[in-house]
């Protein structure tokens, strides 16, 4: 049996699909992961994935492409699967993707859907209220005939050694950036946290993508080690795997840290619900006002002056949360 699992969102979303992918892989002969360009690096890290198809859908992402019939036809020609699992967030419809998969000749398609699917779905599943994204994906997989084969935690392929980046001895990682501005702690607060953690005796490594080098340099200052722009997805997994604790917002490194078993201090802006997107399967401390006016708004830019949901969190709060997780280790 050839199976396809699709998650057309970002890096962190694809990581959260990992347990469901492993469930499918335990029963299928070949598993293809269909995802967007932002999620593809995560798909290559997932155990159970044999092939990755990259396609940016007109109905997803922050800057979706225009609808192009030739592009959709080309994708349909590339898909070779007997059965498919369409994974979406609780507020997304799987039906546009299901239509493309039907055109590609996929015989059996399963998805969570509150909308009438017509002939587009063979299994129209209802997700449990308030389910975490990883649990919801596992529930759908099980309903589609792919029971969970293991503990259901997030997982990635074995991370590479990164001693050349991290140096010897214990360290804490602080990742100040976020995929959308509304989920980011302020640079000043992050820099204060680096100073306070260093004063408490911790080595602090500051991570970030190629476009965040100015941010990571500022946050690291003279008290942390700046790794901004120096870690692709595999190397970042190695850096996070070696950390005692990871401090980050609700963004991809929170889920990557969970996938390598590292505790997380989660600076969680409530623009999306923490019950669905918190760090999964590892010890964590959730910081941030979850009852702030921005709650459940799905805002990309903070709609409240001063960003109070996160900027009321202090460096001392973060340092205390790090000590709490270290004490529980």
mmCIF file of C-alpha atoms in Angstrom:
data_model
loop_
_atom_site.group_PDB
_atom_site.id
_atom_site.type_symbol
_atom_site.label_atom_id
_atom_site.label_comp_id
_atom_site.label_asym_id
_atom_site.label_seq_id
_atom_site.Cartn_x
_atom_site.Cartn_y
_atom_site.Cartn_z
ATOM 1 C CA UNK A 1 0.000 0.000 0.000
ATOM 2 C CA UNK A 2 1.252 3.457 -0.942
ATOM 3 C CA UNK A 3 0.168 6.155 1.504
ATOM 4 C CA UNK A 4 0.317 9.926 1.416
ATOM 5 C CA UNK A 5 0.164 12.231 4.438
ATOM 6 C CA UNK A 6 -0.276 15.914 3.798
ATOM 7 C CA UNK A 7 0.281 18.896 6.066
ATOM 8 C CA UNK A 8 0.564 22.090 4.040
ATOM 9 C CA UNK A 9 1.554 24.489 6.817
ATOM 10 C CA UNK A 10 4.881 25.405 8.402
ATOM 11 C CA UNK A 11 7.846 23.618 9.991
ATOM 12 C CA UNK A 12 6.268 23.195 13.417
ATOM 13 C CA UNK A 13 2.971 21.942 12.012
ATOM 14 C CA UNK A 14 4.783 19.222 10.072
ATOM 15 C CA UNK A 15 6.676 18.151 13.200
ATOM 16 C CA UNK A 16 3.347 17.778 15.017
ATOM 17 C CA UNK A 17 2.217 15.440 12.232
ATOM 18 C CA UNK A 18 5.136 13.125 12.988
ATOM 19 C CA UNK A 19 3.376 10.667 15.340
ATOM 20 C CA UNK A 20 0.559 10.212 12.803
ATOM 21 C CA UNK A 21 3.116 9.693 10.034
ATOM 22 C CA UNK A 22 4.736 6.898 12.037
ATOM 23 C CA UNK A 23 1.328 5.290 12.536
ATOM 24 C CA UNK A 24 0.772 5.295 8.769
ATOM 25 C CA UNK A 25 4.318 4.043 8.105
ATOM 26 C CA UNK A 26 3.764 1.045 10.389
ATOM 27 C CA UNK A 27 1.070 -0.255 7.990
ATOM 28 C CA UNK A 28 2.100 1.173 4.606
ATOM 29 C CA UNK A 29 4.836 0.025 2.218
ATOM 30 C CA UNK A 30 5.705 3.575 1.151
ATOM 31 C CA UNK A 31 4.857 6.949 2.729
ATOM 32 C CA UNK A 32 4.964 10.237 0.857
ATOM 33 C CA UNK A 33 4.718 13.514 2.781
ATOM 34 C CA UNK A 34 3.105 16.359 0.858
ATOM 35 C CA UNK A 35 3.923 19.735 2.390
ATOM 36 C CA UNK A 36 4.749 23.330 1.589
ATOM 37 C CA UNK A 37 8.234 24.769 1.204
ATOM 38 C CA UNK A 38 8.270 26.045 4.798
ATOM 39 C CA UNK A 39 7.427 22.597 6.143
ATOM 40 C CA UNK A 40 9.715 20.560 3.894
ATOM 41 C CA UNK A 41 12.831 20.745 6.111
ATOM 42 C CA UNK A 42 10.788 19.244 8.956
ATOM 43 C CA UNK A 43 9.362 16.519 6.709
ATOM 44 C CA UNK A 44 12.895 15.361 5.885
ATOM 45 C CA UNK A 45 13.529 14.899 9.626
ATOM 46 C CA UNK A 46 10.514 12.661 10.270
ATOM 47 C CA UNK A 47 10.951 8.908 10.779
ATOM 48 C CA UNK A 48 8.685 6.955 8.452
ATOM 49 C CA UNK A 49 8.788 9.399 5.536
ATOM 50 C CA UNK A 50 10.128 7.795 2.336
ATOM 51 C CA UNK A 51 9.530 10.696 -0.036
ATOM 52 C CA UNK A 52 8.760 14.407 0.303
ATOM 53 C CA UNK A 53 6.639 16.279 -2.246
ATOM 54 C CA UNK A 54 6.858 20.062 -1.899
ATOM 55 C CA UNK A 55 3.968 22.215 -3.077
ATOM 56 C CA UNK A 56 2.682 25.569 -1.886
ATOM 57 C CA UNK A 57 -1.111 25.566 -1.924
ATOM 58 C CA UNK A 58 -3.176 28.604 -2.926
ATOM 59 C CA UNK A 59 -5.297 28.056 0.226
ATOM 60 C CA UNK A 60 -2.474 28.057 2.782
ATOM 61 C CA UNK A 61 0.548 29.918 4.079
ATOM 62 C CA UNK A 62 1.211 33.572 4.803
ATOM 63 C CA UNK A 63 1.723 34.511 1.138
ATOM 64 C CA UNK A 64 -0.225 31.947 -0.880
ATOM 65 C CA UNK A 65 0.431 31.711 -4.623
ATOM 66 C CA UNK A 66 -2.241 32.416 -7.184
ATOM 67 C CA UNK A 67 -4.373 29.542 -8.418
ATOM 68 C CA UNK A 68 -2.658 27.981 -11.425
ATOM 69 C CA UNK A 69 -4.416 25.113 -13.185
ATOM 70 C CA UNK A 70 -1.200 23.862 -14.807
ATOM 71 C CA UNK A 71 0.540 23.809 -11.431
ATOM 72 C CA UNK A 72 -2.298 21.814 -9.864
ATOM 73 C CA UNK A 73 -2.327 19.400 -12.828
ATOM 74 C CA UNK A 74 1.432 18.925 -12.476
ATOM 75 C CA UNK A 75 1.033 18.107 -8.782
ATOM 76 C CA UNK A 76 -1.763 15.629 -9.502
ATOM 77 C CA UNK A 77 0.501 13.881 -12.013
ATOM 78 C CA UNK A 78 3.235 13.510 -9.363
ATOM 79 C CA UNK A 79 1.022 11.952 -6.690
ATOM 80 C CA UNK A 80 1.079 8.164 -6.548
ATOM 81 C CA UNK A 81 -0.867 6.874 -3.555
ATOM 82 C CA UNK A 82 -3.660 4.454 -2.721
ATOM 83 C CA UNK A 83 -4.724 6.156 0.494
ATOM 84 C CA UNK A 84 -4.236 9.602 1.980
ATOM 85 C CA UNK A 85 -4.497 11.355 5.318
ATOM 86 C CA UNK A 86 -5.117 15.111 5.140
ATOM 87 C CA UNK A 87 -3.947 16.840 8.321
ATOM 88 C CA UNK A 88 -5.173 20.365 9.011
ATOM 89 C CA UNK A 89 -5.522 22.722 11.951
ATOM 90 C CA UNK A 90 -8.883 22.910 13.681
ATOM 91 C CA UNK A 91 -9.868 26.038 11.721
ATOM 92 C CA UNK A 92 -8.854 24.798 8.236
ATOM 93 C CA UNK A 93 -10.829 22.908 5.621
ATOM 94 C CA UNK A 94 -9.288 19.787 4.061
ATOM 95 C CA UNK A 95 -11.624 19.851 1.076
ATOM 96 C CA UNK A 96 -9.483 21.803 -1.452
ATOM 97 C CA UNK A 97 -6.640 19.348 -0.846
ATOM 98 C CA UNK A 98 -9.055 16.427 -1.073
ATOM 99 C CA UNK A 99 -10.210 17.613 -4.501
ATOM 100 C CA UNK A 100 -6.612 17.637 -5.784
ATOM 101 C CA UNK A 101 -6.006 14.159 -4.374
ATOM 102 C CA UNK A 102 -9.171 12.850 -6.041
ATOM 103 C CA UNK A 103 -7.994 14.304 -9.344
ATOM 104 C CA UNK A 104 -4.700 12.490 -8.736
ATOM 105 C CA UNK A 105 -6.549 9.182 -8.441
ATOM 106 C CA UNK A 106 -6.168 8.578 -4.703
ATOM 107 C CA UNK A 107 -8.842 5.999 -3.890
ATOM 108 C CA UNK A 108 -9.286 6.475 -0.141
ATOM 109 C CA UNK A 109 -9.018 9.853 1.605
ATOM 110 C CA UNK A 110 -9.515 10.645 5.296
ATOM 111 C CA UNK A 111 -9.654 14.015 7.033
ATOM 112 C CA UNK A 112 -11.223 15.948 9.879
ATOM 113 C CA UNK A 113 -14.038 18.019 8.417
ATOM 114 C CA UNK A 114 -17.016 19.962 9.711
ATOM 115 C CA UNK A 115 -18.108 20.740 6.153
ATOM 116 C CA UNK A 116 -20.154 18.408 3.968
ATOM 117 C CA UNK A 117 -17.512 16.717 1.771
ATOM 118 C CA UNK A 118 -19.664 15.264 -0.991
ATOM 119 C CA UNK A 119 -17.569 12.595 -2.701
ATOM 120 C CA UNK A 120 -14.242 14.125 -1.695
ATOM 121 C CA UNK A 121 -13.739 12.144 1.527
ATOM 122 C CA UNK A 122 -14.186 8.469 2.314
ATOM 123 C CA UNK A 123 -13.747 9.136 6.029
ATOM 124 C CA UNK A 124 -15.143 12.374 7.387
ATOM 125 C CA UNK A 125 -13.815 12.409 10.932
ATOM 126 C CA UNK A 126 -14.783 14.723 13.776
ATOM 127 C CA UNK A 127 -11.863 15.813 15.927
ATOM 128 C CA UNK A 128 -12.256 15.891 19.697
ATOM 129 C CA UNK A 129 -12.875 19.351 21.147
ATOM 130 C CA UNK A 130 -9.748 20.998 22.544
ATOM 131 C CA UNK A 131 -7.446 18.209 21.274
ATOM 132 C CA UNK A 132 -3.776 19.027 20.876
ATOM 133 C CA UNK A 133 -2.752 19.110 17.201
ATOM 134 C CA UNK A 134 -0.533 16.028 17.591
ATOM 135 C CA UNK A 135 -3.327 14.086 19.330
ATOM 136 C CA UNK A 136 -5.886 15.131 16.745
ATOM 137 C CA UNK A 137 -3.658 13.833 13.951
ATOM 138 C CA UNK A 138 -3.146 10.529 15.779
ATOM 139 C CA UNK A 139 -6.891 10.174 16.347
ATOM 140 C CA UNK A 140 -7.567 10.676 12.645
ATOM 141 C CA UNK A 141 -4.882 8.143 11.697
ATOM 142 C CA UNK A 142 -6.390 5.569 14.037
ATOM 143 C CA UNK A 143 -9.882 6.154 12.663
ATOM 144 C CA UNK A 144 -8.468 5.632 9.167
ATOM 145 C CA UNK A 145 -7.027 2.246 10.135
ATOM 146 C CA UNK A 146 -3.565 3.255 11.319
ATOM 147 C CA UNK A 147 -3.385 2.668 15.087
ATOM 148 C CA UNK A 148 -0.552 4.267 17.011
ATOM 149 C CA UNK A 149 2.471 1.925 17.061
ATOM 150 C CA UNK A 150 4.414 3.617 19.872
ATOM 151 C CA UNK A 151 4.162 6.193 22.658
ATOM 152 C CA UNK A 152 2.940 8.872 20.236
ATOM 153 C CA UNK A 153 5.528 11.477 21.202
ATOM 154 C CA UNK A 154 7.177 13.794 18.716
ATOM 155 C CA UNK A 155 10.318 12.370 17.178
ATOM 156 C CA UNK A 156 12.923 13.155 14.508
ATOM 157 C CA UNK A 157 15.726 11.188 12.919
ATOM 158 C CA UNK A 158 18.878 10.963 15.031
ATOM 159 C CA UNK A 159 20.321 14.504 15.318
ATOM 160 C CA UNK A 160 23.916 15.100 14.229
ATOM 161 C CA UNK A 161 26.633 15.928 16.745
ATOM 162 C CA UNK A 162 27.012 19.686 17.091
ATOM 163 C CA UNK A 163 29.919 20.017 19.554
ATOM 164 C CA UNK A 164 31.681 22.331 17.106
ATOM 165 C CA UNK A 165 28.798 24.783 17.502
ATOM 166 C CA UNK A 166 27.915 24.339 21.156
ATOM 167 C CA UNK A 167 31.265 23.717 22.794
ATOM 168 C CA UNK A 168 31.658 21.455 25.838
ATOM 169 C CA UNK A 169 29.510 21.400 28.954
ATOM 170 C CA UNK A 170 25.830 22.084 29.751
ATOM 171 C CA UNK A 171 23.960 24.963 28.154
ATOM 172 C CA UNK A 172 20.532 26.576 27.801
ATOM 173 C CA UNK A 173 19.178 27.639 24.403
ATOM 174 C CA UNK A 174 17.193 30.834 23.955
ATOM 175 C CA UNK A 175 15.446 31.265 20.598
ATOM 176 C CA UNK A 176 14.074 34.829 20.444
ATOM 177 C CA UNK A 177 12.459 34.847 16.994
ATOM 178 C CA UNK A 178 9.028 33.622 15.940
ATOM 179 C CA UNK A 179 7.286 32.819 12.687
ATOM 180 C CA UNK A 180 4.849 35.714 13.246
ATOM 181 C CA UNK A 181 5.488 38.919 15.249
ATOM 182 C CA UNK A 182 2.544 38.408 17.615
ATOM 183 C CA UNK A 183 4.225 35.309 19.058
ATOM 184 C CA UNK A 184 7.613 36.887 19.759
ATOM 185 C CA UNK A 185 8.966 38.130 23.092
ATOM 186 C CA UNK A 186 10.588 41.549 22.835
ATOM 187 C CA UNK A 187 14.316 41.618 21.982
ATOM 188 C CA UNK A 188 15.018 43.701 25.083
ATOM 189 C CA UNK A 189 13.334 41.156 27.349
ATOM 190 C CA UNK A 190 15.184 38.312 25.618
ATOM 191 C CA UNK A 191 18.526 40.100 26.060
ATOM 192 C CA UNK A 192 17.728 40.632 29.747
ATOM 193 C CA UNK A 193 17.007 36.912 30.091
ATOM 194 C CA UNK A 194 20.375 36.008 28.558
ATOM 195 C CA UNK A 195 22.131 38.280 31.058
ATOM 196 C CA UNK A 196 20.164 36.893 34.002
ATOM 197 C CA UNK A 197 20.696 33.270 32.990
ATOM 198 C CA UNK A 198 24.421 33.914 32.512
ATOM 199 C CA UNK A 199 24.597 35.574 35.931
ATOM 200 C CA UNK A 200 23.018 32.425 37.387
ATOM 201 C CA UNK A 201 25.871 30.365 35.938
ATOM 202 C CA UNK A 202 24.318 29.071 32.717
ATOM 203 C CA UNK A 203 25.978 29.056 29.305
ATOM 204 C CA UNK A 204 23.383 30.497 26.938
ATOM 205 C CA UNK A 205 23.289 29.797 23.198
ATOM 206 C CA UNK A 206 21.055 32.065 21.096
ATOM 207 C CA UNK A 207 19.632 30.502 17.932
ATOM 208 C CA UNK A 208 17.869 31.959 14.930
ATOM 209 C CA UNK A 209 17.469 31.684 11.187
ATOM 210 C CA UNK A 210 19.543 33.395 8.456
ATOM 211 C CA UNK A 211 17.215 36.401 8.485
ATOM 212 C CA UNK A 212 17.502 36.832 12.261
ATOM 213 C CA UNK A 213 21.234 37.465 12.623
ATOM 214 C CA UNK A 214 20.780 41.052 13.834
ATOM 215 C CA UNK A 215 18.236 39.872 16.402
ATOM 216 C CA UNK A 216 20.375 37.009 17.730
ATOM 217 C CA UNK A 217 23.495 39.196 17.896
ATOM 218 C CA UNK A 218 21.607 41.793 19.941
ATOM 219 C CA UNK A 219 20.033 39.231 22.258
ATOM 220 C CA UNK A 220 23.277 37.329 22.823
ATOM 221 C CA UNK A 221 25.217 40.527 23.508
ATOM 222 C CA UNK A 222 28.350 39.872 25.516
ATOM 223 C CA UNK A 223 26.746 37.244 27.728
ATOM 224 C CA UNK A 224 25.603 34.556 25.284
ATOM 225 C CA UNK A 225 26.895 32.693 22.238
ATOM 226 C CA UNK A 226 25.303 33.832 18.988
ATOM 227 C CA UNK A 227 24.403 30.955 16.643
ATOM 228 C CA UNK A 228 22.117 33.038 14.432
ATOM 229 C CA UNK A 229 22.065 31.747 10.850
ATOM 230 C CA UNK A 230 24.437 28.882 11.619
ATOM 231 C CA UNK A 231 21.974 26.002 11.995
ATOM 232 C CA UNK A 232 19.918 24.353 9.297
ATOM 233 C CA UNK A 233 17.145 22.066 10.534
ATOM 234 C CA UNK A 234 19.341 18.995 11.245
ATOM 235 C CA UNK A 235 21.993 21.040 13.068
ATOM 236 C CA UNK A 236 19.340 22.879 15.070
ATOM 237 C CA UNK A 237 17.896 19.542 16.174
ATOM 238 C CA UNK A 238 21.363 18.597 17.421
ATOM 239 C CA UNK A 239 21.836 21.872 19.291
ATOM 240 C CA UNK A 240 18.420 21.562 20.941
ATOM 241 C CA UNK A 241 18.998 17.888 21.784
ATOM 242 C CA UNK A 242 22.118 18.839 23.746
ATOM 243 C CA UNK A 243 20.439 21.649 25.693
ATOM 244 C CA UNK A 244 19.349 21.323 29.301
ATOM 245 C CA UNK A 245 16.331 23.575 28.598
ATOM 246 C CA UNK A 246 15.081 25.520 25.566
ATOM 247 C CA UNK A 247 13.442 28.946 25.985
ATOM 248 C CA UNK A 248 11.311 29.933 22.997
ATOM 249 C CA UNK A 249 7.949 31.229 21.849
ATOM 250 C CA UNK A 250 5.173 29.279 20.161
ATOM 251 C CA UNK A 251 7.216 28.604 17.064
ATOM 252 C CA UNK A 252 9.018 25.731 15.355
ATOM 253 C CA UNK A 253 11.947 25.291 17.805
ATOM 254 C CA UNK A 254 9.466 24.612 20.623
ATOM 255 C CA UNK A 255 8.230 21.565 18.728
ATOM 256 C CA UNK A 256 11.709 20.584 17.567
ATOM 257 C CA UNK A 257 12.904 20.699 21.182
ATOM 258 C CA UNK A 258 9.999 18.447 22.162
ATOM 259 C CA UNK A 259 10.883 16.084 19.319
ATOM 260 C CA UNK A 260 14.404 15.618 20.716
ATOM 261 C CA UNK A 261 13.150 15.301 24.304
ATOM 262 C CA UNK A 262 14.330 18.639 25.707
ATOM 263 C CA UNK A 263 12.212 20.543 28.288
ATOM 264 C CA UNK A 264 10.778 23.863 27.102
ATOM 265 C CA UNK A 265 10.075 27.222 28.706
ATOM 266 C CA UNK A 266 7.263 28.318 26.409
ATOM 267 C CA UNK A 267 6.665 32.053 25.974
ATOM 268 C CA UNK A 268 3.180 31.471 24.644
ATOM 269 C CA UNK A 269 1.135 34.305 23.148
ATOM 270 C CA UNK A 270 -2.539 33.227 23.311
ATOM 271 C CA UNK A 271 -3.391 34.271 19.740
ATOM 272 C CA UNK A 272 -3.845 30.519 19.273
ATOM 273 C CA UNK A 273 -4.886 28.213 22.127
ATOM 274 C CA UNK A 274 -2.104 26.682 24.194
ATOM 275 C CA UNK A 275 -4.119 23.504 24.690
ATOM 276 C CA UNK A 276 -3.671 22.808 20.966
ATOM 277 C CA UNK A 277 -0.159 24.128 20.370
ATOM 278 C CA UNK A 278 1.839 23.873 23.626
ATOM 279 C CA UNK A 279 5.067 21.803 23.732
ATOM 280 C CA UNK A 280 3.972 18.183 23.462
ATOM 281 C CA UNK A 281 5.296 15.197 25.354
ATOM 282 C CA UNK A 282 8.060 16.897 27.353
ATOM 283 C CA UNK A 283 8.182 18.848 30.638
ATOM 284 C CA UNK A 284 7.372 22.508 30.030
ATOM 285 C CA UNK A 285 6.518 25.759 31.781
ATOM 286 C CA UNK A 286 3.984 27.995 30.040
ATOM 287 C CA UNK A 287 4.547 31.741 30.469
ATOM 288 C CA UNK A 288 2.365 34.556 29.153
ATOM 289 C CA UNK A 289 -1.108 35.884 29.940
ATOM 290 C CA UNK A 290 -3.431 33.306 28.383
ATOM 291 C CA UNK A 291 -6.474 35.517 29.091
ATOM 292 C CA UNK A 292 -5.121 38.589 27.286
ATOM 293 C CA UNK A 293 -7.481 40.441 24.890
ATOM 294 C CA UNK A 294 -5.689 38.910 21.886
ATOM 295 C CA UNK A 295 -6.677 35.368 22.938
ATOM 296 C CA UNK A 296 -7.845 33.135 20.062
ATOM 297 C CA UNK A 297 -7.595 35.997 17.572
ATOM 298 C CA UNK A 298 -5.050 34.171 15.350
ATOM 299 C CA UNK A 299 -3.483 37.610 14.847
ATOM 300 C CA UNK A 300 -0.111 37.795 13.110
ATOM 301 C CA UNK A 301 0.627 41.243 14.532
ATOM 302 C CA UNK A 302 -0.296 41.984 18.128
ATOM 303 C CA UNK A 303 -3.641 43.844 18.202
ATOM 304 C CA UNK A 304 -3.052 45.169 21.750
ATOM 305 C CA UNK A 305 -0.663 48.110 22.346
ATOM 306 C CA UNK A 306 2.448 47.095 24.238
ATOM 307 C CA UNK A 307 2.095 43.358 23.539
ATOM 308 C CA UNK A 308 1.106 42.764 27.187
ATOM 309 C CA UNK A 309 0.497 39.010 26.913
ATOM 310 C CA UNK A 310 4.259 38.437 26.600
ATOM 311 C CA UNK A 311 5.940 41.664 27.650
ATOM 312 C CA UNK A 312 4.608 41.261 31.184
ATOM 313 C CA UNK A 313 6.865 38.190 31.373
ATOM 314 C CA UNK A 314 10.196 39.188 32.920
ATOM 315 C CA UNK A 315 13.697 37.799 32.633
ATOM 316 C CA UNK A 316 13.366 36.724 36.261
ATOM 317 C CA UNK A 317 10.235 34.721 35.355
ATOM 318 C CA UNK A 318 12.176 32.916 32.630
ATOM 319 C CA UNK A 319 15.164 32.226 34.859
ATOM 320 C CA UNK A 320 12.867 30.799 37.536
ATOM 321 C CA UNK A 321 11.139 28.587 34.956
ATOM 322 C CA UNK A 322 14.518 27.292 33.735
ATOM 323 C CA UNK A 323 15.517 26.422 37.309
ATOM 324 C CA UNK A 324 12.182 24.675 37.868
ATOM 325 C CA UNK A 325 12.669 22.433 34.823
ATOM 326 C CA UNK A 326 16.278 21.711 35.750
ATOM 327 C CA UNK A 327 15.142 20.744 39.220
ATOM 328 C CA UNK A 328 12.604 18.299 37.779
ATOM 329 C CA UNK A 329 15.087 16.685 35.378
#
